[in-house]
Amino acid sequence: MALLARTSACRHLLFKQTSPVFVGRVLASGGSISTPSKIPLYHLENTKEKDDFYNFQNDAFWKKQITLKRPRSPFWIYQPQLTAILSICHRATGAIMALSVSTFAITMNVLPHDFIHYVDLVKGLELHPLILYAAKASIAWPLMYHMGNGVRHLFWDMGYGFEMKNLYRSGYAVVLWSIIAAWGLAAIPVN
């Protein structure tokens, strides 16, 4: 019980509120807890006590947030920034391309025919040229965007383009370039 009284020495391990279950156990054993009390989490030996403590903390936190009318997510209060959107898109295109290439490689190894056979099957469908163009552009855009944004990151690594106006200019340039390059690649005929 003496350790509970000396909680100021280990404040970084402590919580601001006390678990009602733990307080009841301490008081039943003849101990005393001053209010407001701070109890180290390692004193909660029972898993149920820890769960009760976490639930008590969580409920108190959310009641306070609701009382103060705070939003639950920052997406409701922050306006989307171009730099954040481009960063998310860069990561997403990288992940999509990695999964696509891996899936394509595994599929081509498992299927009985070679790639040319399946290209001929698609040609045999005689799809409208705009559908083929859109499909090719949707395949080319992630590659072009990821490559353009990668070059932008290389300039950042060299220490260029960190001023806010240059960040936005280069961001818009990457988006524009990726669209134009994807359209250009999609226009190449497949024989």
PDB file of C-alpha atoms in Angstrom:
ATOM      1  CA  MET A   1       0.000   0.000   0.000  1.00  0.00           C
ATOM      2  CA  ALA A   2       2.951   2.308   0.563  1.00  0.00           C
ATOM      3  CA  LEU A   3       3.753   1.994  -3.133  1.00  0.00           C
ATOM      4  CA  LEU A   4       0.310   3.303  -4.025  1.00  0.00           C
ATOM      5  CA  ALA A   5       0.923   6.435  -1.974  1.00  0.00           C
ATOM      6  CA  ARG A   6       4.193   7.152  -3.841  1.00  0.00           C
ATOM      7  CA  THR A   7       2.748   7.380  -7.321  1.00  0.00           C
ATOM      8  CA  SER A   8       4.417  10.684  -8.172  1.00  0.00           C
ATOM      9  CA  ALA A   9       7.722   8.892  -8.831  1.00  0.00           C
ATOM     10  CA  CYS A  10       6.234   6.947 -11.735  1.00  0.00           C
ATOM     11  CA  ARG A  11       3.693   9.337 -13.260  1.00  0.00           C
ATOM     12  CA  HIS A  12       4.593   8.257 -16.794  1.00  0.00           C
ATOM     13  CA  LEU A  13       3.186   4.800 -16.005  1.00  0.00           C
ATOM     14  CA  LEU A  14      -0.002   6.046 -14.390  1.00  0.00           C
ATOM     15  CA  PHE A  15      -3.555   6.827 -15.401  1.00  0.00           C
ATOM     16  CA  LYS A  16      -5.499   9.892 -14.303  1.00  0.00           C
ATOM     17  CA  GLN A  17      -8.576   8.068 -13.071  1.00  0.00           C
ATOM     18  CA  THR A  18      -8.973   5.098 -10.771  1.00  0.00           C
ATOM     19  CA  SER A  19     -10.620   1.801 -11.563  1.00  0.00           C
ATOM     20  CA  PRO A  20     -13.693   1.346  -9.325  1.00  0.00           C
ATOM     21  CA  VAL A  21     -13.004  -2.408  -9.064  1.00  0.00           C
ATOM     22  CA  PHE A  22      -9.412  -1.844  -7.946  1.00  0.00           C
ATOM     23  CA  VAL A  23     -10.401   0.888  -5.479  1.00  0.00           C
ATOM     24  CA  GLY A  24     -12.939  -1.475  -3.928  1.00  0.00           C
ATOM     25  CA  ARG A  25     -10.311  -4.195  -3.582  1.00  0.00           C
ATOM     26  CA  VAL A  26      -7.777  -1.830  -1.991  1.00  0.00           C
ATOM     27  CA  LEU A  27     -10.329  -0.385   0.442  1.00  0.00           C
ATOM     28  CA  ALA A  28     -11.590  -3.863   1.369  1.00  0.00           C
ATOM     29  CA  SER A  29      -8.044  -4.910   2.256  1.00  0.00           C
ATOM     30  CA  GLY A  30      -7.703  -2.006   4.703  1.00  0.00           C
ATOM     31  CA  GLY A  31      -5.798   0.342   2.410  1.00  0.00           C
ATOM     32  CA  SER A  32      -6.689   3.891   1.582  1.00  0.00           C
ATOM     33  CA  ILE A  33      -6.581   5.856  -1.637  1.00  0.00           C
ATOM     34  CA  SER A  34      -6.554   9.607  -1.715  1.00  0.00           C
ATOM     35  CA  THR A  35      -8.562  11.356  -4.394  1.00  0.00           C
ATOM     36  CA  PRO A  36      -7.729  12.060  -7.131  1.00  0.00           C
ATOM     37  CA  SER A  37      -5.760   8.841  -7.189  1.00  0.00           C
ATOM     38  CA  LYS A  38      -3.377   7.572  -9.807  1.00  0.00           C
ATOM     39  CA  ILE A  39      -2.756   3.840  -9.893  1.00  0.00           C
ATOM     40  CA  PRO A  40      -0.041   2.129 -11.950  1.00  0.00           C
ATOM     41  CA  LEU A  41      -1.488  -0.256 -14.498  1.00  0.00           C
ATOM     42  CA  TYR A  42       0.825  -3.050 -13.352  1.00  0.00           C
ATOM     43  CA  HIS A  43      -1.080  -3.152 -10.028  1.00  0.00           C
ATOM     44  CA  LEU A  44      -4.117  -4.460 -11.895  1.00  0.00           C
ATOM     45  CA  GLU A  45      -3.277  -8.149 -11.884  1.00  0.00           C
ATOM     46  CA  ASN A  46      -6.614  -9.589 -12.955  1.00  0.00           C
ATOM     47  CA  THR A  47      -7.485  -9.394 -16.657  1.00  0.00           C
ATOM     48  CA  LYS A  48     -11.092  -8.525 -15.810  1.00  0.00           C
ATOM     49  CA  GLU A  49      -9.872  -5.633 -13.653  1.00  0.00           C
ATOM     50  CA  LYS A  50      -7.756  -4.361 -16.529  1.00  0.00           C
ATOM     51  CA  ASP A  51     -10.707  -4.628 -18.932  1.00  0.00           C
ATOM     52  CA  ASP A  52     -12.944  -2.786 -16.448  1.00  0.00           C
ATOM     53  CA  PHE A  53     -10.294  -0.117 -16.048  1.00  0.00           C
ATOM     54  CA  TYR A  54      -9.924   0.351 -19.816  1.00  0.00           C
ATOM     55  CA  ASN A  55     -13.704   0.453 -20.295  1.00  0.00           C
ATOM     56  CA  PHE A  56     -14.011   3.004 -17.483  1.00  0.00           C
ATOM     57  CA  GLN A  57     -11.310   5.153 -19.111  1.00  0.00           C
ATOM     58  CA  ASN A  58     -12.817   4.794 -22.584  1.00  0.00           C
ATOM     59  CA  ASP A  59     -16.362   5.616 -21.472  1.00  0.00           C
ATOM     60  CA  ALA A  60     -15.177   8.696 -19.584  1.00  0.00           C
ATOM     61  CA  PHE A  61     -13.206   9.868 -22.618  1.00  0.00           C
ATOM     62  CA  TRP A  62     -16.105   9.527 -25.066  1.00  0.00           C
ATOM     63  CA  LYS A  63     -18.603  11.137 -22.660  1.00  0.00           C
ATOM     64  CA  LYS A  64     -16.280  14.128 -22.425  1.00  0.00           C
ATOM     65  CA  GLN A  65     -15.930  14.322 -26.232  1.00  0.00           C
ATOM     66  CA  ILE A  66     -19.707  14.187 -26.714  1.00  0.00           C
ATOM     67  CA  THR A  67     -20.261  16.807 -24.013  1.00  0.00           C
ATOM     68  CA  LEU A  68     -17.765  19.132 -25.707  1.00  0.00           C
ATOM     69  CA  LYS A  69     -19.402  18.356 -29.097  1.00  0.00           C
ATOM     70  CA  ARG A  70     -16.116  17.285 -30.638  1.00  0.00           C
ATOM     71  CA  PRO A  71     -16.109  15.227 -33.846  1.00  0.00           C
ATOM     72  CA  ARG A  72     -14.998  11.599 -33.640  1.00  0.00           C
ATOM     73  CA  SER A  73     -12.776  11.792 -36.711  1.00  0.00           C
ATOM     74  CA  PRO A  74     -10.416  14.456 -38.052  1.00  0.00           C
ATOM     75  CA  PHE A  75     -11.864  13.836 -41.528  1.00  0.00           C
ATOM     76  CA  TRP A  76     -14.932  15.810 -40.435  1.00  0.00           C
ATOM     77  CA  ILE A  77     -13.024  18.927 -39.430  1.00  0.00           C
ATOM     78  CA  TYR A  78      -9.999  19.165 -41.717  1.00  0.00           C
ATOM     79  CA  GLN A  79     -10.274  20.238 -45.323  1.00  0.00           C
ATOM     80  CA  PRO A  80      -8.477  17.727 -47.560  1.00  0.00           C
ATOM     81  CA  GLN A  81      -5.077  19.069 -48.621  1.00  0.00           C
ATOM     82  CA  LEU A  82      -3.601  18.397 -52.047  1.00  0.00           C
ATOM     83  CA  THR A  83      -0.335  17.189 -50.527  1.00  0.00           C
ATOM     84  CA  ALA A  84      -2.118  14.651 -48.310  1.00  0.00           C
ATOM     85  CA  ILE A  85      -4.269  13.376 -51.173  1.00  0.00           C
ATOM     86  CA  LEU A  86      -1.229  12.999 -53.437  1.00  0.00           C
ATOM     87  CA  SER A  87       0.647  11.139 -50.704  1.00  0.00           C
ATOM     88  CA  ILE A  88      -2.250   8.742 -50.179  1.00  0.00           C
ATOM     89  CA  CYS A  89      -2.567   8.220 -53.943  1.00  0.00           C
ATOM     90  CA  HIS A  90       1.178   7.565 -54.237  1.00  0.00           C
ATOM     91  CA  ARG A  91       0.990   4.837 -51.600  1.00  0.00           C
ATOM     92  CA  ALA A  92      -2.224   3.402 -53.060  1.00  0.00           C
ATOM     93  CA  THR A  93      -0.861   3.249 -56.627  1.00  0.00           C
ATOM     94  CA  GLY A  94       2.299   1.562 -55.356  1.00  0.00           C
ATOM     95  CA  ALA A  95       0.276  -1.048 -53.476  1.00  0.00           C
ATOM     96  CA  ILE A  96      -2.107  -1.582 -56.408  1.00  0.00           C
ATOM     97  CA  MET A  97       0.762  -2.055 -58.847  1.00  0.00           C
ATOM     98  CA  ALA A  98       2.589  -4.459 -56.532  1.00  0.00           C
ATOM     99  CA  LEU A  99      -0.552  -6.570 -56.075  1.00  0.00           C
ATOM    100  CA  SER A 100      -1.387  -6.405 -59.792  1.00  0.00           C
ATOM    101  CA  VAL A 101       2.067  -7.476 -60.950  1.00  0.00           C
ATOM    102  CA  SER A 102       2.189 -10.291 -58.391  1.00  0.00           C
ATOM    103  CA  THR A 103      -1.289 -11.502 -59.305  1.00  0.00           C
ATOM    104  CA  PHE A 104      -0.501 -11.302 -63.032  1.00  0.00           C
ATOM    105  CA  ALA A 105       2.764 -13.242 -62.613  1.00  0.00           C
ATOM    106  CA  ILE A 106       1.158 -15.984 -60.533  1.00  0.00           C
ATOM    107  CA  THR A 107      -1.827 -16.198 -62.886  1.00  0.00           C
ATOM    108  CA  MET A 108       0.341 -16.466 -65.992  1.00  0.00           C
ATOM    109  CA  ASN A 109       2.332 -19.273 -64.362  1.00  0.00           C
ATOM    110  CA  VAL A 110      -0.806 -21.190 -63.425  1.00  0.00           C
ATOM    111  CA  LEU A 111      -2.825 -20.769 -66.637  1.00  0.00           C
ATOM    112  CA  PRO A 112      -2.274 -23.318 -69.419  1.00  0.00           C
ATOM    113  CA  HIS A 113      -1.594 -20.846 -72.275  1.00  0.00           C
ATOM    114  CA  ASP A 114       0.840 -17.992 -72.780  1.00  0.00           C
ATOM    115  CA  PHE A 115       0.051 -14.261 -72.644  1.00  0.00           C
ATOM    116  CA  ILE A 116      -0.334 -13.886 -76.429  1.00  0.00           C
ATOM    117  CA  HIS A 117      -3.152 -16.428 -76.401  1.00  0.00           C
ATOM    118  CA  TYR A 118      -5.148 -14.303 -73.947  1.00  0.00           C
ATOM    119  CA  VAL A 119      -4.439 -11.091 -75.877  1.00  0.00           C
ATOM    120  CA  ASP A 120      -5.844 -12.813 -78.968  1.00  0.00           C
ATOM    121  CA  LEU A 121      -8.937 -13.833 -76.944  1.00  0.00           C
ATOM    122  CA  VAL A 122      -9.551 -10.188 -75.996  1.00  0.00           C
ATOM    123  CA  LYS A 123      -9.066  -9.116 -79.620  1.00  0.00           C
ATOM    124  CA  GLY A 124     -11.561 -11.797 -80.643  1.00  0.00           C
ATOM    125  CA  LEU A 125     -14.224 -10.160 -78.456  1.00  0.00           C
ATOM    126  CA  GLU A 126     -14.166  -7.192 -80.861  1.00  0.00           C
ATOM    127  CA  LEU A 127     -14.798  -4.663 -78.100  1.00  0.00           C
ATOM    128  CA  HIS A 128     -15.420  -1.042 -78.961  1.00  0.00           C
ATOM    129  CA  PRO A 129     -12.127   0.893 -79.267  1.00  0.00           C
ATOM    130  CA  LEU A 130     -13.160   3.330 -76.524  1.00  0.00           C
ATOM    131  CA  ILE A 131     -13.585   0.458 -74.064  1.00  0.00           C
ATOM    132  CA  LEU A 132     -10.119  -0.860 -74.905  1.00  0.00           C
ATOM    133  CA  TYR A 133      -8.693   2.663 -74.684  1.00  0.00           C
ATOM    134  CA  ALA A 134     -10.250   3.208 -71.245  1.00  0.00           C
ATOM    135  CA  ALA A 135      -8.956  -0.163 -70.033  1.00  0.00           C
ATOM    136  CA  LYS A 136      -5.434   0.566 -71.244  1.00  0.00           C
ATOM    137  CA  ALA A 137      -5.513   4.084 -69.737  1.00  0.00           C
ATOM    138  CA  SER A 138      -6.676   2.714 -66.378  1.00  0.00           C
ATOM    139  CA  ILE A 139      -3.722   0.320 -66.411  1.00  0.00           C
ATOM    140  CA  ALA A 140      -1.250   3.040 -67.481  1.00  0.00           C
ATOM    141  CA  TRP A 141      -2.364   5.806 -65.083  1.00  0.00           C
ATOM    142  CA  PRO A 142      -1.127   4.279 -61.783  1.00  0.00           C
ATOM    143  CA  LEU A 143       2.255   3.602 -63.365  1.00  0.00           C
ATOM    144  CA  MET A 144       2.573   7.128 -64.759  1.00  0.00           C
ATOM    145  CA  TYR A 145       1.352   8.777 -61.556  1.00  0.00           C
ATOM    146  CA  HIS A 146       3.648   6.731 -59.334  1.00  0.00           C
ATOM    147  CA  MET A 147       6.599   7.427 -61.614  1.00  0.00           C
ATOM    148  CA  GLY A 148       5.883  11.177 -61.769  1.00  0.00           C
ATOM    149  CA  ASN A 149       5.415  11.472 -58.030  1.00  0.00           C
ATOM    150  CA  GLY A 150       8.567   9.410 -57.525  1.00  0.00           C
ATOM    151  CA  VAL A 151      10.532  11.970 -59.556  1.00  0.00           C
ATOM    152  CA  ARG A 152       8.957  14.689 -57.427  1.00  0.00           C
ATOM    153  CA  HIS A 153      10.174  12.871 -54.314  1.00  0.00           C
ATOM    154  CA  LEU A 154      13.678  12.661 -55.797  1.00  0.00           C
ATOM    155  CA  PHE A 155      13.723  16.453 -56.102  1.00  0.00           C
ATOM    156  CA  TRP A 156      12.606  16.673 -52.484  1.00  0.00           C
ATOM    157  CA  ASP A 157      15.464  14.350 -51.517  1.00  0.00           C
ATOM    158  CA  MET A 158      17.844  16.825 -53.152  1.00  0.00           C
ATOM    159  CA  GLY A 159      16.266  19.637 -51.119  1.00  0.00           C
ATOM    160  CA  TYR A 160      14.245  21.351 -53.843  1.00  0.00           C
ATOM    161  CA  GLY A 161      10.561  22.277 -53.924  1.00  0.00           C
ATOM    162  CA  PHE A 162       9.630  22.553 -50.258  1.00  0.00           C
ATOM    163  CA  GLU A 163       8.092  26.021 -50.477  1.00  0.00           C
ATOM    164  CA  MET A 164       4.308  25.782 -50.273  1.00  0.00           C
ATOM    165  CA  LYS A 165       3.664  27.242 -53.737  1.00  0.00           C
ATOM    166  CA  ASN A 166       6.212  24.844 -55.265  1.00  0.00           C
ATOM    167  CA  LEU A 167       4.593  21.893 -53.470  1.00  0.00           C
ATOM    168  CA  TYR A 168       1.246  22.728 -55.038  1.00  0.00           C
ATOM    169  CA  ARG A 169       2.717  23.496 -58.468  1.00  0.00           C
ATOM    170  CA  SER A 170       4.621  20.232 -58.581  1.00  0.00           C
ATOM    171  CA  GLY A 171       1.565  18.351 -57.290  1.00  0.00           C
ATOM    172  CA  TYR A 172      -0.680  19.729 -60.032  1.00  0.00           C
ATOM    173  CA  ALA A 173       2.077  19.101 -62.589  1.00  0.00           C
ATOM    174  CA  VAL A 174       2.354  15.445 -61.542  1.00  0.00           C
ATOM    175  CA  VAL A 175      -1.403  14.927 -61.809  1.00  0.00           C
ATOM    176  CA  LEU A 176      -1.581  16.623 -65.218  1.00  0.00           C
ATOM    177  CA  TRP A 177       1.478  14.769 -66.514  1.00  0.00           C
ATOM    178  CA  SER A 178       0.150  11.398 -65.319  1.00  0.00           C
ATOM    179  CA  ILE A 179      -3.176  11.915 -67.100  1.00  0.00           C
ATOM    180  CA  ILE A 180      -1.551  13.039 -70.358  1.00  0.00           C
ATOM    181  CA  ALA A 181       1.046  10.239 -70.239  1.00  0.00           C
ATOM    182  CA  ALA A 182      -1.620   7.612 -69.508  1.00  0.00           C
ATOM    183  CA  TRP A 183      -3.684   8.839 -72.460  1.00  0.00           C
ATOM    184  CA  GLY A 184      -0.569   8.732 -74.641  1.00  0.00           C
ATOM    185  CA  LEU A 185       0.320   5.197 -73.611  1.00  0.00           C
ATOM    186  CA  ALA A 186      -3.253   4.048 -74.102  1.00  0.00           C
ATOM    187  CA  ALA A 187      -3.193   5.425 -77.662  1.00  0.00           C
ATOM    188  CA  ILE A 188      -0.375   3.029 -78.648  1.00  0.00           C
ATOM    189  CA  PRO A 189      -1.991   0.268 -80.713  1.00  0.00           C
ATOM    190  CA  VAL A 190      -1.565  -3.357 -79.655  1.00  0.00           C
ATOM    191  CA  ASN A 191      -0.851  -5.518 -82.697  1.00  0.00           C
TER     192      ASN A 191
END
